[in-house]
Amino acid sequence: MENIYTITGLAFRYPKGDRDVFHDVNLTLDAGHVLSILGPNGAGKSTLLNCMAALATPKAGDIRLAGQPLGSLSQKEIAQKVAYVQQNHVPAFSYTVWQYVLMGRAPHIKFFARPGPRDEEAVWRVLQRLDIAHLASKPYTEISGGERQQCVIARALVQEPKVILFDEPTAFLDYGNQLRVLRLMKKMAMDGYAVVMTTH
């Protein structure tokens, strides 16, 4: 089983903070596994995900992604391996669902290049896989919360990552959509993705 993350002795403190948000965090995550990070609001769950995605810099400790020190990788290299699904994302512009999901191909497209047939095929393939192809032409800002969460997941999948980080993936969803998202995450792990989710 391929190792995706190894974290050793991780600690984080905000620049003007007087105490660590967390410290001595150790974990390993392999392909095909689901890791749930539990804790109350303010416990540092989102901050830990930000460190794993290289969006925040830990005070101490070591993070290795697919065997490589996270700090030695460029943002593009990290984005080719890690997809991050944050809470309740609403874009400022009324992109169609198809355009929004296509943005997930950015790590695989050269600077100033346009998406090609392979990128477009990847989008349609994922939309069909998640059974949301009928939403392709609808504005992302005008669909339901459950549909929006599926679109965010679709954008993560078209990145073709090794791991998907989910920050409170079922927040603000009704029970039916919560169950749908959790089943989808289980299916991702069965398909070989490493999955990390926070919850409380």
PDB file of N, CA, C and O in Angstrom, residues 41-68:
ATOM      1  N   ASN A  41     -15.068  22.800  17.653  1.00  0.00           N
ATOM      2  CA  ASN A  41     -14.685  24.005  16.922  1.00  0.00           C
ATOM      3  C   ASN A  41     -13.543  24.708  17.649  1.00  0.00           C
ATOM      4  O   ASN A  41     -13.550  24.809  18.880  1.00  0.00           O
ATOM      5  N   GLY A  42     -12.565  25.185  16.891  1.00  0.00           N
ATOM      6  CA  GLY A  42     -11.431  25.879  17.491  1.00  0.00           C
ATOM      7  C   GLY A  42     -10.318  24.975  17.971  1.00  0.00           C
ATOM      8  O   GLY A  42      -9.330  25.451  18.545  1.00  0.00           O
ATOM      9  N   ALA A  43     -10.450  23.661  17.736  1.00  0.00           N
ATOM     10  CA  ALA A  43      -9.432  22.730  18.221  1.00  0.00           C
ATOM     11  C   ALA A  43      -8.199  22.673  17.321  1.00  0.00           C
ATOM     12  O   ALA A  43      -7.191  22.066  17.686  1.00  0.00           O
ATOM     13  N   GLY A  44      -8.272  23.278  16.128  1.00  0.00           N
ATOM     14  CA  GLY A  44      -7.121  23.280  15.231  1.00  0.00           C
ATOM     15  C   GLY A  44      -7.217  22.301  14.077  1.00  0.00           C
ATOM     16  O   GLY A  44      -6.236  22.082  13.357  1.00  0.00           O
ATOM     17  N   LYS A  45      -8.414  21.744  13.843  1.00  0.00           N
ATOM     18  CA  LYS A  45      -8.575  20.760  12.766  1.00  0.00           C
ATOM     19  C   LYS A  45      -8.287  21.383  11.401  1.00  0.00           C
ATOM     20  O   LYS A  45      -7.536  20.815  10.591  1.00  0.00           O
ATOM     21  N   SER A  46      -8.894  22.531  11.130  1.00  0.00           N
ATOM     22  CA  SER A  46      -8.682  23.197   9.829  1.00  0.00           C
ATOM     23  C   SER A  46      -7.234  23.637   9.675  1.00  0.00           C
ATOM     24  O   SER A  46      -6.662  23.578   8.576  1.00  0.00           O
ATOM     25  N   THR A  47      -6.628  24.078  10.776  1.00  0.00           N
ATOM     26  CA  THR A  47      -5.226  24.497  10.732  1.00  0.00           C
ATOM     27  C   THR A  47      -4.329  23.319  10.374  1.00  0.00           C
ATOM     28  O   THR A  47      -3.373  23.473   9.607  1.00  0.00           O
ATOM     29  N   LEU A  48      -4.638  22.150  10.902  1.00  0.00           N
ATOM     30  CA  LEU A  48      -3.863  20.956  10.559  1.00  0.00           C
ATOM     31  C   LEU A  48      -3.987  20.654   9.070  1.00  0.00           C
ATOM     32  O   LEU A  48      -2.984  20.363   8.401  1.00  0.00           O
ATOM     33  N   LEU A  49      -5.198  20.742   8.523  1.00  0.00           N
ATOM     34  CA  LEU A  49      -5.368  20.524   7.084  1.00  0.00           C
ATOM     35  C   LEU A  49      -4.586  21.554   6.282  1.00  0.00           C
ATOM     36  O   LEU A  49      -3.984  21.229   5.256  1.00  0.00           O
ATOM     37  N   ASN A  50      -4.598  22.802   6.735  1.00  0.00           N
ATOM     38  CA  ASN A  50      -3.849  23.851   6.038  1.00  0.00           C
ATOM     39  C   ASN A  50      -2.353  23.536   6.023  1.00  0.00           C
ATOM     40  O   ASN A  50      -1.671  23.790   5.029  1.00  0.00           O
ATOM     41  N   CYS A  51      -1.852  23.006   7.118  1.00  0.00           N
ATOM     42  CA  CYS A  51      -0.442  22.589   7.153  1.00  0.00           C
ATOM     43  C   CYS A  51      -0.196  21.440   6.175  1.00  0.00           C
ATOM     44  O   CYS A  51       0.820  21.425   5.467  1.00  0.00           O
ATOM     45  N   MET A  52      -1.115  20.494   6.106  1.00  0.00           N
ATOM     46  CA  MET A  52      -0.961  19.348   5.206  1.00  0.00           C
ATOM     47  C   MET A  52      -1.014  19.767   3.743  1.00  0.00           C
ATOM     48  O   MET A  52      -0.441  19.108   2.874  1.00  0.00           O
ATOM     49  N   ALA A  53      -1.708  20.877   3.470  1.00  0.00           N
ATOM     50  CA  ALA A  53      -1.820  21.385   2.100  1.00  0.00           C
ATOM     51  C   ALA A  53      -0.787  22.469   1.807  1.00  0.00           C
ATOM     52  O   ALA A  53      -0.822  23.086   0.743  1.00  0.00           O
ATOM     53  N   ALA A  54       0.117  22.710   2.764  1.00  0.00           N
ATOM     54  CA  ALA A  54       1.162  23.735   2.627  1.00  0.00           C
ATOM     55  C   ALA A  54       0.583  25.144   2.524  1.00  0.00           C
ATOM     56  O   ALA A  54       1.184  26.027   1.924  1.00  0.00           O
ATOM     57  N   LEU A  55      -0.583  25.368   3.104  1.00  0.00           N
ATOM     58  CA  LEU A  55      -1.176  26.700   3.160  1.00  0.00           C
ATOM     59  C   LEU A  55      -0.827  27.402   4.467  1.00  0.00           C
ATOM     60  O   LEU A  55      -1.098  28.594   4.628  1.00  0.00           O
ATOM     61  N   ALA A  56      -0.264  26.666   5.412  1.00  0.00           N
ATOM     62  CA  ALA A  56       0.214  27.218   6.682  1.00  0.00           C
ATOM     63  C   ALA A  56       1.523  26.516   7.014  1.00  0.00           C
ATOM     64  O   ALA A  56       1.730  25.359   6.641  1.00  0.00           O
ATOM     65  N   THR A  57       2.392  27.236   7.713  1.00  0.00           N
ATOM     66  CA  THR A  57       3.717  26.703   8.039  1.00  0.00           C
ATOM     67  C   THR A  57       3.773  26.299   9.506  1.00  0.00           C
ATOM     68  O   THR A  57       3.566  27.139  10.393  1.00  0.00           O
ATOM     69  N   PRO A  58       4.032  25.036   9.804  1.00  0.00           N
ATOM     70  CA  PRO A  58       4.088  24.599  11.199  1.00  0.00           C
ATOM     71  C   PRO A  58       5.293  25.174  11.933  1.00  0.00           C
ATOM     72  O   PRO A  58       6.291  25.551  11.315  1.00  0.00           O
ATOM     73  N   LYS A  59       5.180  25.242  13.251  1.00  0.00           N
ATOM     74  CA  LYS A  59       6.269  25.732  14.093  1.00  0.00           C
ATOM     75  C   LYS A  59       7.380  24.692  14.198  1.00  0.00           C
ATOM     76  O   LYS A  59       8.565  25.019  14.279  1.00  0.00           O
ATOM     77  N   ALA A  60       6.967  23.437  14.207  1.00  0.00           N
ATOM     78  CA  ALA A  60       7.928  22.345  14.361  1.00  0.00           C
ATOM     79  C   ALA A  60       7.345  21.088  13.750  1.00  0.00           C
ATOM     80  O   ALA A  60       6.145  20.985  13.502  1.00  0.00           O
ATOM     81  N   GLY A  61       8.208  20.121  13.479  1.00  0.00           N
ATOM     82  CA  GLY A  61       7.760  18.836  12.973  1.00  0.00           C
ATOM     83  C   GLY A  61       8.063  18.644  11.500  1.00  0.00           C
ATOM     84  O   GLY A  61       8.616  19.525  10.833  1.00  0.00           O
ATOM     85  N   ASP A  62       7.673  17.491  11.006  1.00  0.00           N
ATOM     86  CA  ASP A  62       7.997  17.096   9.632  1.00  0.00           C
ATOM     87  C   ASP A  62       6.755  16.549   8.946  1.00  0.00           C
ATOM     88  O   ASP A  62       6.013  15.753   9.530  1.00  0.00           O
ATOM     89  N   ILE A  63       6.512  17.005   7.717  1.00  0.00           N
ATOM     90  CA  ILE A  63       5.422  16.474   6.888  1.00  0.00           C
ATOM     91  C   ILE A  63       6.047  15.923   5.616  1.00  0.00           C
ATOM     92  O   ILE A  63       6.760  16.642   4.908  1.00  0.00           O
ATOM     93  N   ARG A  64       5.760  14.660   5.314  1.00  0.00           N
ATOM     94  CA  ARG A  64       6.228  14.053   4.068  1.00  0.00           C
ATOM     95  C   ARG A  64       5.020  13.624   3.244  1.00  0.00           C
ATOM     96  O   ARG A  64       4.106  12.976   3.755  1.00  0.00           O
ATOM     97  N   LEU A  65       5.040  14.027   1.993  1.00  0.00           N
ATOM     98  CA  LEU A  65       3.965  13.714   1.056  1.00  0.00           C
ATOM     99  C   LEU A  65       4.517  12.766   0.003  1.00  0.00           C
ATOM    100  O   LEU A  65       5.443  13.125  -0.727  1.00  0.00           O
ATOM    101  N   ALA A  66       3.977  11.557  -0.033  1.00  0.00           N
ATOM    102  CA  ALA A  66       4.466  10.514  -0.951  1.00  0.00           C
ATOM    103  C   ALA A  66       5.980  10.358  -0.811  1.00  0.00           C
ATOM    104  O   ALA A  66       6.706  10.201  -1.794  1.00  0.00           O
ATOM    105  N   GLY A  67       6.477  10.423   0.436  1.00  0.00           N
ATOM    106  CA  GLY A  67       7.882  10.201   0.727  1.00  0.00           C
ATOM    107  C   GLY A  67       8.782  11.414   0.607  1.00  0.00           C
ATOM    108  O   GLY A  67       9.953  11.357   0.975  1.00  0.00           O
ATOM    109  N   GLN A  68       8.261  12.537   0.122  1.00  0.00           N
ATOM    110  CA  GLN A  68       9.075  13.739  -0.080  1.00  0.00           C
ATOM    111  C   GLN A  68       8.732  14.798   0.961  1.00  0.00           C
ATOM    112  O   GLN A  68       7.560  14.973   1.313  1.00  0.00           O
TER     113      GLN A  68
END
